[in-house]
Amino acid sequence: MGYSLLSTSAFFRAIFFAFYVLWILPELALAKHTRFTRHYKFDIKLQNVTRLCQTKSIVTVNGQFPGPRIIAREGDRLVIKVVNHVQNNITIHWHGVRQMRTGWADGPAYITQCPIQTGQSYVYNFTVTGQRGTLFWHAHISWLRATVYGSLVILPKQHEHYPFPQPSKEVPIIFGEWWKADTETIINQAQLTGLAPNLSDAYTINGQPGPLYNCSAKDAFKLKVKPGKTYLLRLINAALNSELFFSIANHTLTVVEADAVYVKPFKTNIVLITPGQTTNVLLRTKSKAPNATFLIAARPYATGPATFDNTTATGLLEYEKTSITNTKNKNRKLPLLKPVLPKFNDTNFATNFNKKIRSLANAKFPANVPKTVDRRFFFTIGLGLSPCSQNQTCQGSNNTRLAASINNVSFVQPNIALLQAHFFKQSNGVYTTDFPANPPFKFNYTGNPPSNIMIKSGTKVMVLPFNATVELVLQDTSIIGAESHPLHLHGFNFFVVGQGIGNFNPNKDPSKFNLVDPAERNTVGVPSGGWTAIRFLADNPGVWFMHCHLEVHTSWGLKMAWVVQDGKRRNQKLQPPPSDLPKC
């Protein structure tokens, strides 16, 4: 009898232990790396907003300008329902999010999805995998991202720390552009005439132009700080058409991250940030509150032949005062100190600044740059002319219009989303797979342009096998005029292994490539009259847009798409489309 009871007791202990192993331990392991599903709702609606003494109705998310901040941790799932209450079609792009096998949630209209039509909704459902830092979201159809944008902050996993001093506060700073006129009307008129669109009327910092503009004295972003503190400024360039210099008077900034990738920290008084890029900087305030207010300023870096909005957005850095200093300075106006910014076309500064951005490349945050290359491509980018349709009268010579191209192909937007056509194997009549791997003809790309500057057009893609390692050289051209181009690749981070001024030399330049700690980015500026070489691993199946993030150039056709085929394993294949995928 005793033996029987002992056996029964041992049996139940064994059962309990098995339950513990199978149930409790996995729960503890999961708790260590807790992943949350975070739900947001975006109501696309019109909102009256007043800037520069003029009120206009703009497209917004939830009536906010800039739009609401999205906050998640690395590994979290985001479920964001977008409901369209306006007359415009809409899509939202989660800029810089890799969208591993979830291309249906990427957002560019007619590339990965048909737009969300009036009265319709779509749920963007994706997981943030292996990324942490500052990104942003914006509309990705026509010019609606002029007002539809906001920050996307990805914090490290729970109990993980930044590889730099912990800030006492984090502040998103989003740069934008403001037009008094309706931006959809502006781009539509430009497309009809074939000429460049009208310029913006102001730049903005967190939606505010600042006191340097007429009728804008009170419309200024104010950053209130305490002495002896460290602030993390999450800089985002959401402007449509302008690269920007940024500075805070009499303060040094430490760059610690670019495009949601930690970098080797370096100090600077000025940051260059192109549309589509994000840069995290540490601001260490002075040990004692100075008797001054400091101007925060952003103004354009412009290299092209066209006119540009040569104005400056400003904000104010103000130190919180103690009761003693408040009593002393009660009736005294503090002096306003201003930063010194580079000249608008200071390419030397731009080149030197970009050279300083290097990956951490350590054991925890390695730079996994491909050391060998399966596929090499050489793409020329720039401007040119294309003929207007027979029933259209354009204002260029011989009825031509301004156009932009990659390898002399100006991208024509399809009527069906490329990803849909690819997934269902219905590409016939939607796109062709003959995008040129090299320019159709050679010339002195940064010298005198060829006599024929007409551009061809088509909906062409480049197909890549799964897990191919890719090297792509992007070469600016001087046709119409050399110009810096911020190129953005969806679905991937890439490594900037080389940059230079002039024509790329395939015999000499590759030997100078940085394969140790190159910058890892999703958007890179191709220098005016120069070239940039990037490498990436095609480990994300789907259709991925690549385009200039100057919206005017995208409108003119400076864009293309990569089709990355499925791998053999189940986790290497594009997921099927969601049931609520919008229809064209």
Coordinates of C-alpha atoms in Angstrom, one line a residue:
M1 CA 0.0 0.0 0.0
G2 CA 2.8 2.4 0.9
Y3 CA 4.6 1.6 -2.4
S4 CA 1.4 2.3 -4.2
L5 CA 1.0 5.7 -2.5
L6 CA 4.6 6.6 -3.2
S7 CA 4.2 5.7 -6.8
T8 CA 1.1 7.8 -7.1
S9 CA 2.9 10.8 -5.4
A10 CA 5.8 10.4 -7.8
F11 CA 3.5 10.2 -10.7
F12 CA 1.7 13.5 -9.9
R13 CA 5.1 15.2 -9.3
A14 CA 6.2 14.0 -12.7
I15 CA 3.0 15.3 -14.2
F16 CA 3.4 18.7 -12.5
F17 CA 7.0 19.0 -13.7
A18 CA 6.0 18.1 -17.3
F19 CA 3.2 20.8 -17.1
Y20 CA 5.8 23.3 -15.7
V21 CA 8.2 22.6 -18.6
L22 CA 5.6 22.6 -21.3
W23 CA 3.6 25.6 -20.0
I24 CA 5.4 27.8 -17.5
L25 CA 8.9 27.9 -19.0
P26 CA 7.8 28.9 -22.5
E27 CA 5.7 31.7 -20.9
L28 CA 8.8 32.9 -19.0
A29 CA 10.8 32.8 -22.2
L30 CA 8.0 34.7 -24.0
A31 CA 7.8 37.3 -21.2
K32 CA 11.5 38.0 -21.7
H33 CA 10.8 39.0 -25.3
T34 CA 7.3 40.2 -25.0
R35 CA 5.8 41.2 -28.3
F36 CA 2.8 43.4 -28.3
T37 CA 0.2 44.0 -31.0
R38 CA -0.4 47.8 -31.1
H39 CA -3.6 49.0 -32.7
Y40 CA -4.1 52.5 -34.3
K41 CA -6.9 54.0 -36.3
F42 CA -6.2 56.6 -39.0
D43 CA -9.2 58.6 -40.2
I44 CA -8.3 60.4 -43.4
K45 CA -10.2 63.7 -43.1
L46 CA -10.1 67.3 -44.2
Q47 CA -9.1 69.9 -41.7
N48 CA -8.9 73.7 -41.9
V49 CA -5.4 74.9 -41.0
T50 CA -4.1 78.5 -40.9
R51 CA -0.5 79.3 -41.8
L52 CA 1.0 82.6 -43.1
C53 CA -2.3 84.3 -42.4
Q54 CA -4.2 82.1 -44.8
T55 CA -6.6 79.3 -44.0
K56 CA -7.0 76.3 -46.3
S57 CA -8.5 72.8 -46.1
I58 CA -5.9 70.1 -46.0
V59 CA -5.9 66.3 -46.0
T60 CA -4.9 65.0 -42.6
V61 CA -4.9 61.9 -40.4
N62 CA -7.3 62.3 -37.4
G63 CA -7.4 66.1 -38.1
Q64 CA -3.8 66.5 -37.0
F65 CA -1.0 68.3 -38.8
P66 CA 1.6 66.8 -38.6
G67 CA -0.2 63.5 -38.0
P68 CA -0.2 61.3 -34.9
R69 CA 3.0 59.6 -33.6
I70 CA 3.2 55.8 -33.9
I71 CA 5.2 54.2 -31.1
A72 CA 6.3 50.6 -31.0
R73 CA 9.1 48.3 -29.8
E74 CA 11.3 46.2 -32.0
G75 CA 9.4 42.9 -32.6
D76 CA 5.9 44.5 -32.1
R77 CA 3.1 43.9 -34.5
L78 CA 1.3 47.0 -35.8
V79 CA -2.3 46.9 -36.9
I80 CA -3.4 50.2 -38.3
K81 CA -6.9 50.7 -39.8
V82 CA -7.0 53.5 -42.4
V83 CA -10.5 54.9 -43.2
N84 CA -10.8 57.3 -46.1
H85 CA -13.3 60.1 -45.6
V86 CA -12.1 62.4 -48.3
Q87 CA -12.6 62.6 -52.1
N88 CA -8.9 61.8 -52.8
N89 CA -7.7 58.2 -53.1
I90 CA -5.2 57.5 -50.4
T91 CA -2.4 55.0 -49.3
I92 CA 0.0 55.1 -46.4
H93 CA 3.7 54.1 -46.6
W94 CA 5.6 53.1 -43.5
H95 CA 8.8 54.6 -44.6
G96 CA 11.9 52.4 -43.8
V97 CA 10.0 49.5 -42.3
R98 CA 11.3 46.4 -44.0
Q99 CA 8.0 44.6 -44.4
M100 CA 9.4 41.1 -44.3
R101 CA 7.1 39.1 -46.6
T102 CA 4.3 41.6 -45.9
G103 CA 4.6 43.7 -49.1
W104 CA 0.8 44.2 -49.1
A105 CA 1.3 46.6 -46.2
D106 CA 4.1 48.7 -47.8
G107 CA 1.8 51.3 -49.3
P108 CA 3.0 52.9 -52.6
A109 CA -0.1 53.3 -54.8
Y110 CA -0.2 50.9 -57.8
I111 CA 3.0 49.2 -56.7
T112 CA 2.0 47.1 -53.7
Q113 CA -1.7 48.0 -53.5
C114 CA -4.5 49.8 -55.2
P115 CA -5.4 53.0 -53.4
I116 CA -8.1 53.2 -50.7
Q117 CA -11.1 54.9 -52.3
T118 CA -13.5 57.3 -50.8
G119 CA -15.6 55.6 -48.0
Q120 CA -13.4 52.5 -48.0
S121 CA -10.9 51.2 -45.5
Y122 CA -7.8 49.0 -45.3
V123 CA -5.9 47.5 -42.4
Y124 CA -2.1 47.7 -42.6
N125 CA -0.8 44.7 -40.6
F126 CA 2.9 44.1 -40.2
T127 CA 5.6 43.2 -37.7
V128 CA 8.7 45.4 -37.0
T129 CA 11.5 42.9 -37.4
G130 CA 15.1 43.6 -36.4
Q131 CA 14.7 47.4 -36.5
R132 CA 14.8 50.1 -33.9
G133 CA 15.1 53.9 -34.2
T134 CA 13.3 56.7 -36.0
L135 CA 11.3 56.2 -39.1
F136 CA 8.1 57.9 -40.4
W137 CA 4.9 57.3 -42.3
H138 CA 3.4 59.3 -45.1
A139 CA 0.8 59.2 -47.9
H140 CA 2.2 57.6 -51.0
I141 CA 0.0 58.7 -53.8
S142 CA 0.3 61.9 -55.9
W143 CA 1.4 64.9 -53.6
L144 CA -0.8 64.1 -50.6
R145 CA 2.3 63.5 -48.4
A146 CA 2.6 67.3 -48.3
T147 CA 0.3 67.2 -45.3
V148 CA -0.2 63.5 -44.5
Y149 CA 2.8 62.5 -42.5
G150 CA 4.0 61.7 -39.0
S151 CA 6.7 60.1 -36.9
L152 CA 7.2 56.3 -36.4
V153 CA 9.3 55.7 -33.3
I154 CA 10.6 52.1 -32.7
L155 CA 12.0 51.7 -29.3
P156 CA 14.5 48.9 -28.4
K157 CA 13.2 45.7 -26.9
Q158 CA 12.2 45.8 -23.3
H159 CA 15.3 46.0 -21.0
E160 CA 17.6 46.8 -23.9
H161 CA 19.4 50.1 -23.9
Y162 CA 20.7 52.7 -26.5
P163 CA 24.4 52.4 -27.3
F164 CA 24.8 56.0 -26.3
P165 CA 24.0 58.1 -23.2
Q166 CA 20.3 57.7 -22.1
P167 CA 18.5 61.0 -22.8
S168 CA 16.3 62.7 -20.3
K169 CA 13.7 63.4 -23.0
E170 CA 13.1 62.5 -26.7
V171 CA 11.7 65.0 -29.1
P172 CA 10.6 64.3 -32.7
I173 CA 11.3 67.2 -35.1
I174 CA 9.7 66.8 -38.5
F175 CA 10.6 69.1 -41.4
G176 CA 8.0 69.8 -44.1
E177 CA 6.9 72.2 -46.8
W178 CA 3.9 74.5 -46.9
W179 CA 2.0 75.7 -50.0
K180 CA -0.7 78.4 -49.8
A181 CA -2.3 76.8 -52.8
D182 CA -3.7 73.2 -53.0
T183 CA -0.8 70.9 -53.8
E184 CA -2.9 68.5 -55.9
T185 CA -3.9 71.4 -58.1
I186 CA -0.2 72.4 -58.4
I187 CA 1.1 69.0 -59.6
N188 CA -1.9 68.5 -61.9
Q189 CA -1.3 71.9 -63.6
A190 CA 2.4 71.0 -64.0
Q191 CA 1.6 67.7 -65.6
L192 CA -0.7 69.5 -68.1
T193 CA 1.8 72.1 -69.1
G194 CA 4.9 69.8 -68.9
L195 CA 6.7 72.5 -66.9
A196 CA 8.0 72.5 -63.3
P197 CA 5.4 72.9 -60.5
N198 CA 5.2 76.1 -58.4
L199 CA 7.5 76.3 -55.4
S200 CA 6.4 76.0 -51.8
D201 CA 5.8 79.1 -49.8
A202 CA 7.5 78.0 -46.6
Y203 CA 9.4 75.3 -44.8
T204 CA 8.0 74.0 -41.5
I205 CA 9.4 72.5 -38.3
N206 CA 6.7 70.3 -36.6
G207 CA 4.1 72.0 -38.9
Q208 CA 5.2 75.6 -38.0
P209 CA 7.0 78.0 -40.4
G210 CA 8.6 80.2 -37.7
P211 CA 9.0 84.0 -37.2
L212 CA 11.2 84.7 -40.3
Y213 CA 8.1 84.5 -42.5
N214 CA 5.6 87.3 -43.0
C215 CA 2.6 86.8 -40.8
S216 CA 4.1 84.0 -38.9
A217 CA 5.6 85.5 -35.7
K218 CA 3.6 83.3 -33.4
D219 CA 3.7 80.2 -35.5
A220 CA 7.0 78.7 -34.2
F221 CA 8.0 75.4 -32.7
K222 CA 9.5 75.9 -29.2
L223 CA 11.9 73.4 -27.6
K224 CA 12.0 74.1 -23.9
V225 CA 15.1 72.6 -22.2
K226 CA 16.7 72.4 -18.8
P227 CA 20.4 73.0 -18.2
G228 CA 22.8 70.1 -18.0
K229 CA 20.5 67.6 -19.7
T230 CA 20.7 65.3 -22.7
Y231 CA 17.9 65.4 -25.3
L232 CA 17.4 62.9 -28.1
L233 CA 16.1 64.8 -31.2
R234 CA 14.5 62.5 -33.7
L235 CA 15.0 64.5 -37.0
I236 CA 12.7 63.5 -40.0
N237 CA 12.7 65.2 -43.4
A238 CA 9.1 64.9 -44.7
A239 CA 9.5 67.7 -47.1
L240 CA 8.4 67.0 -50.7
N241 CA 11.2 68.5 -52.7
S242 CA 14.0 69.9 -50.5
E243 CA 17.1 68.6 -48.9
L244 CA 17.8 70.6 -45.7
F245 CA 20.6 71.9 -43.5
F246 CA 19.7 72.0 -39.8
S247 CA 21.3 73.7 -36.9
I248 CA 20.8 75.1 -33.4
A249 CA 22.6 78.3 -32.6
N250 CA 25.6 77.9 -30.2
H251 CA 24.9 74.2 -29.6
T252 CA 26.8 71.1 -30.8
L253 CA 24.9 68.0 -31.9
T254 CA 26.1 64.4 -31.7
V255 CA 24.8 62.2 -34.5
V256 CA 24.0 58.7 -33.2
E257 CA 21.6 57.1 -35.7
A258 CA 20.6 57.4 -39.4
D259 CA 17.6 55.8 -41.0
A260 CA 16.9 53.7 -37.8
V261 CA 20.4 52.3 -37.7
Y262 CA 22.9 53.2 -35.0
V263 CA 26.1 54.9 -36.3
K264 CA 29.5 55.7 -34.8
P265 CA 28.8 58.9 -32.9
F266 CA 30.2 62.2 -34.3
K267 CA 29.8 65.8 -33.3
T268 CA 28.6 68.5 -35.7
N269 CA 27.0 71.9 -35.6
I270 CA 25.1 71.2 -38.8
V271 CA 23.1 68.2 -40.0
L272 CA 22.2 67.6 -43.7
I273 CA 19.1 65.6 -44.1
T274 CA 17.4 64.7 -47.4
P275 CA 13.7 63.9 -48.0
G276 CA 13.0 60.4 -46.8
Q277 CA 15.9 60.4 -44.3
T278 CA 15.9 60.3 -40.5
T279 CA 18.7 61.3 -38.2
N280 CA 18.9 61.0 -34.4
V281 CA 21.1 63.5 -32.6
L282 CA 21.9 64.1 -29.0
L283 CA 21.7 67.7 -27.8
R284 CA 23.6 68.3 -24.5
T285 CA 22.4 71.6 -23.0
K286 CA 24.7 74.1 -21.3
S287 CA 25.4 73.5 -17.6
K288 CA 23.8 76.8 -16.6
A289 CA 20.8 78.5 -18.2
P290 CA 22.3 81.3 -20.4
N291 CA 20.6 84.7 -20.8
A292 CA 19.7 84.1 -24.4
T293 CA 17.2 82.4 -26.7
F294 CA 18.6 80.2 -29.5
L295 CA 17.3 80.0 -33.0
I296 CA 16.6 76.5 -34.5
A297 CA 16.9 76.8 -38.3
A298 CA 16.4 74.6 -41.4
R299 CA 17.0 75.8 -45.0
P300 CA 17.6 74.1 -48.3
Y301 CA 20.6 72.5 -49.9
A302 CA 19.8 72.9 -53.6
T303 CA 22.1 71.8 -56.5
G304 CA 19.8 71.7 -59.6
P305 CA 19.4 74.3 -62.3
A306 CA 15.8 75.1 -61.4
T307 CA 14.7 77.8 -58.9
F308 CA 13.9 76.7 -55.4
D309 CA 12.2 77.9 -52.2
N310 CA 15.1 79.8 -50.7
T311 CA 13.5 80.5 -47.3
T312 CA 14.3 79.4 -43.8
A313 CA 12.1 77.7 -41.2
T314 CA 12.9 78.5 -37.7
G315 CA 12.0 77.5 -34.1
L316 CA 13.2 78.5 -30.7
L317 CA 15.3 76.8 -28.1
E318 CA 14.5 78.2 -24.7
Y319 CA 16.0 77.3 -21.4
E320 CA 13.7 77.0 -18.5
K321 CA 14.4 79.7 -16.0
T322 CA 14.8 79.4 -12.2
S323 CA 12.8 81.7 -10.0
I324 CA 16.0 83.8 -9.4
T325 CA 16.8 84.3 -13.1
N326 CA 13.1 85.0 -13.7
T327 CA 13.1 87.8 -11.2
K328 CA 16.3 89.3 -12.7
N329 CA 15.1 89.1 -16.3
K330 CA 11.4 89.8 -15.8
N331 CA 11.4 92.9 -17.9
R332 CA 14.4 92.2 -20.1
K333 CA 14.1 90.8 -23.6
L334 CA 16.7 88.1 -24.1
P335 CA 19.0 88.3 -27.1
L336 CA 18.2 85.9 -30.0
L337 CA 21.3 84.0 -31.2
K338 CA 21.3 82.7 -34.8
P339 CA 23.1 79.7 -36.3
V340 CA 25.4 80.0 -39.4
L341 CA 24.3 77.6 -42.1
P342 CA 26.2 76.6 -45.3
K343 CA 25.5 78.2 -48.7
F344 CA 22.6 76.6 -50.5
N345 CA 24.8 74.8 -52.9
D346 CA 27.6 73.7 -50.6
T347 CA 28.3 70.2 -52.0
N348 CA 31.6 70.0 -50.2
F349 CA 29.9 70.2 -46.9
A350 CA 27.3 67.6 -48.1
T351 CA 30.0 65.2 -49.2
N352 CA 32.1 65.5 -46.0
F353 CA 29.0 65.1 -43.8
N354 CA 27.9 62.0 -45.5
K355 CA 31.4 60.5 -45.3
K356 CA 31.1 60.7 -41.5
I357 CA 28.1 58.4 -41.3
R358 CA 29.5 54.9 -40.5
S359 CA 27.8 51.8 -39.1
L360 CA 28.6 50.8 -35.5
A361 CA 29.8 47.4 -37.0
N362 CA 30.3 45.8 -33.6
A363 CA 29.3 42.3 -32.3
K364 CA 25.9 43.4 -31.2
F365 CA 25.1 45.6 -34.2
P366 CA 27.1 44.1 -37.1
A367 CA 27.4 45.6 -40.6
N368 CA 26.3 42.6 -42.7
V369 CA 27.4 44.1 -46.0
P370 CA 27.6 41.5 -48.8
K371 CA 31.3 40.7 -49.5
T372 CA 30.6 38.9 -52.7
V373 CA 28.2 40.0 -55.5
D374 CA 25.8 37.9 -57.6
R375 CA 24.3 40.7 -59.7
R376 CA 25.8 44.0 -60.7
F377 CA 23.8 47.0 -62.1
F378 CA 24.7 50.5 -63.3
F379 CA 21.8 53.0 -63.4
T380 CA 22.0 56.5 -64.7
I381 CA 19.5 58.9 -63.2
G382 CA 18.5 62.4 -64.2
L383 CA 16.2 64.6 -66.3
G384 CA 15.3 64.9 -69.9
L385 CA 12.4 65.5 -72.2
S386 CA 9.5 63.3 -73.4
P387 CA 6.9 64.0 -76.1
C388 CA 3.4 65.1 -75.0
S389 CA 0.4 63.1 -76.1
Q390 CA -1.2 64.1 -79.4
N391 CA -4.3 65.6 -77.7
Q392 CA -2.2 67.6 -75.2
T393 CA -0.4 70.9 -75.7
C394 CA 2.8 71.2 -73.6
Q395 CA 4.9 74.3 -73.3
G396 CA 8.3 72.7 -74.1
S397 CA 9.9 72.9 -77.6
N398 CA 8.2 70.7 -80.2
N399 CA 5.4 69.9 -77.7
T400 CA 7.7 68.2 -75.2
R401 CA 7.5 68.0 -71.4
L402 CA 10.0 67.7 -68.6
A403 CA 10.6 64.0 -67.6
A404 CA 13.0 62.0 -65.4
S405 CA 14.3 58.6 -65.8
I406 CA 16.5 55.7 -64.7
N407 CA 18.6 54.2 -67.5
N408 CA 16.6 56.4 -69.9
V409 CA 13.3 54.7 -68.9
S410 CA 10.6 57.0 -67.4
F411 CA 8.3 54.8 -65.3
V412 CA 4.6 54.7 -66.3
Q413 CA 2.3 54.0 -63.5
P414 CA 0.1 50.9 -64.1
N415 CA -3.6 50.7 -63.5
I416 CA -3.3 47.5 -61.4
A417 CA -0.9 47.1 -58.5
L418 CA 2.4 45.4 -59.6
L419 CA 2.5 43.2 -56.5
Q420 CA -1.0 41.9 -57.3
A421 CA -0.1 41.2 -60.9
H422 CA 3.1 39.4 -59.8
F423 CA 1.5 37.3 -57.1
F424 CA -1.4 36.1 -59.3
K425 CA 1.0 35.7 -62.3
Q426 CA -1.0 38.1 -64.4
S427 CA 1.8 40.5 -65.4
N428 CA 0.8 40.4 -69.1
G429 CA -0.2 43.9 -70.1
V430 CA 0.7 45.3 -66.7
Y431 CA 4.5 45.3 -66.7
T432 CA 7.5 43.8 -68.6
T433 CA 10.7 42.3 -67.1
D434 CA 13.2 43.9 -69.4
F435 CA 14.4 46.9 -67.3
P436 CA 17.9 47.6 -68.6
A437 CA 20.8 46.6 -66.3
N438 CA 23.0 49.3 -67.9
P439 CA 22.4 52.6 -69.7
P440 CA 21.2 52.0 -73.3
F441 CA 24.1 54.1 -74.6
K442 CA 27.2 55.5 -73.0
F443 CA 28.2 59.2 -72.9
N444 CA 30.1 61.5 -70.6
Y445 CA 27.5 61.4 -67.9
T446 CA 28.6 64.4 -65.9
G447 CA 30.1 66.3 -68.9
N448 CA 28.4 67.9 -71.9
P449 CA 25.0 66.2 -72.4
P450 CA 24.2 64.3 -75.7
S451 CA 22.3 66.0 -78.4
N452 CA 19.3 63.7 -78.0
I453 CA 17.8 64.1 -74.5
M454 CA 14.5 62.4 -75.3
I455 CA 13.5 59.8 -72.8
K456 CA 11.6 56.5 -73.4
S457 CA 8.8 55.4 -71.1
G458 CA 7.4 52.1 -69.9
T459 CA 6.4 50.0 -66.9
K460 CA 9.5 47.8 -66.6
V461 CA 10.8 45.9 -63.6
M462 CA 14.0 44.1 -62.7
V463 CA 13.7 40.5 -61.5
L464 CA 16.0 39.2 -58.8
P465 CA 16.3 35.6 -57.5
F466 CA 15.7 35.2 -53.7
N467 CA 18.8 35.9 -51.6
A468 CA 20.8 37.3 -54.5
T469 CA 23.5 39.8 -53.4
V470 CA 23.2 43.0 -55.4
E471 CA 25.6 45.8 -56.2
L472 CA 24.0 48.9 -57.7
V473 CA 25.9 52.0 -58.9
L474 CA 23.7 55.1 -59.2
Q475 CA 25.2 57.7 -61.5
D476 CA 23.9 61.3 -61.7
T477 CA 23.8 62.9 -65.2
S478 CA 24.2 66.5 -66.3
I479 CA 21.3 66.3 -68.8
I480 CA 19.4 69.6 -68.4
G481 CA 21.5 69.9 -65.2
A482 CA 23.4 67.9 -62.6
E483 CA 21.5 67.5 -59.4
S484 CA 21.6 65.7 -56.1
H485 CA 19.0 62.9 -56.0
P486 CA 17.8 61.2 -52.7
L487 CA 17.1 57.6 -53.8
H488 CA 14.8 55.5 -51.6
L489 CA 14.5 51.7 -51.8
H490 CA 11.4 50.1 -50.3
G491 CA 11.6 46.7 -48.5
F492 CA 15.4 46.8 -47.8
N493 CA 18.2 48.5 -46.0
F494 CA 21.3 48.8 -48.2
F495 CA 24.9 49.6 -47.5
V496 CA 26.5 52.7 -49.0
V497 CA 29.9 51.2 -50.0
G498 CA 31.1 54.1 -52.1
Q499 CA 30.5 57.6 -53.3
G500 CA 32.4 60.0 -55.6
I501 CA 32.2 63.1 -57.8
G502 CA 32.4 62.7 -61.6
N503 CA 31.8 59.5 -63.6
F504 CA 32.1 56.1 -61.9
N505 CA 35.2 54.2 -62.9
P506 CA 34.5 50.5 -62.8
N507 CA 38.3 49.7 -63.0
K508 CA 39.4 52.0 -60.1
D509 CA 36.6 52.9 -57.8
P510 CA 35.6 49.5 -56.5
S511 CA 39.0 49.0 -54.9
K512 CA 38.1 52.0 -52.6
F513 CA 34.7 50.6 -51.5
N514 CA 34.2 50.4 -47.7
L515 CA 33.2 46.9 -46.9
V516 CA 33.9 47.2 -43.1
D517 CA 31.6 49.8 -41.6
P518 CA 29.6 51.5 -44.5
A519 CA 26.4 53.4 -43.7
E520 CA 23.3 51.3 -43.7
R521 CA 20.3 53.3 -45.0
N522 CA 17.0 53.2 -46.8
T523 CA 17.5 56.6 -48.5
V524 CA 20.7 57.9 -49.9
G525 CA 21.7 61.1 -51.7
V526 CA 23.3 60.6 -55.1
P527 CA 25.8 63.5 -55.3
S528 CA 25.2 66.2 -57.8
G529 CA 27.5 65.3 -60.8
G530 CA 28.6 62.2 -59.0
W531 CA 27.8 58.6 -58.1
T532 CA 26.8 56.3 -55.2
A533 CA 27.4 52.5 -54.9
I534 CA 25.1 50.4 -52.7
R535 CA 24.9 46.7 -51.9
F536 CA 22.0 44.8 -50.5
L537 CA 20.8 41.2 -50.0
A538 CA 17.5 40.4 -51.8
D539 CA 16.1 38.4 -48.9
N540 CA 12.5 39.9 -49.0
P541 CA 10.2 38.4 -51.6
G542 CA 7.7 40.8 -53.3
V543 CA 7.7 43.9 -55.5
W544 CA 9.7 46.8 -54.2
F545 CA 9.6 50.4 -55.4
M546 CA 12.8 52.4 -55.8
H547 CA 12.4 56.1 -56.6
C548 CA 13.8 59.6 -56.0
H549 CA 12.3 61.1 -52.9
L550 CA 12.1 64.5 -54.5
E551 CA 8.4 64.3 -55.3
V552 CA 8.6 66.3 -58.4
H553 CA 11.1 63.9 -59.9
T554 CA 8.9 60.9 -58.9
S555 CA 6.0 62.6 -60.7
W556 CA 8.2 62.9 -63.8
G557 CA 9.1 59.2 -63.7
L558 CA 12.3 58.8 -61.8
K559 CA 11.3 55.4 -60.4
M560 CA 11.3 51.7 -61.0
A561 CA 10.5 48.4 -59.2
W562 CA 12.4 45.3 -58.3
V563 CA 10.6 41.9 -58.3
V564 CA 12.2 39.5 -55.8
Q565 CA 11.2 36.0 -56.3
D566 CA 10.1 33.6 -53.6
G567 CA 12.6 31.3 -52.0
K568 CA 12.2 27.6 -51.6
R569 CA 11.3 27.5 -48.0
R570 CA 7.9 28.4 -46.5
N571 CA 9.3 31.4 -44.6
Q572 CA 10.9 32.7 -47.8
K573 CA 7.7 33.2 -49.7
L574 CA 5.4 36.3 -50.0
Q575 CA 2.4 36.0 -47.8
P576 CA -1.0 35.9 -49.6
P577 CA -2.9 39.2 -49.8
P578 CA -5.3 40.2 -47.0
S579 CA -9.0 39.9 -47.7
D580 CA -9.6 43.7 -47.4
L581 CA -6.9 44.6 -50.0
P582 CA -8.3 47.6 -51.9
K583 CA -9.5 47.0 -55.5
C584 CA -8.5 49.3 -58.4

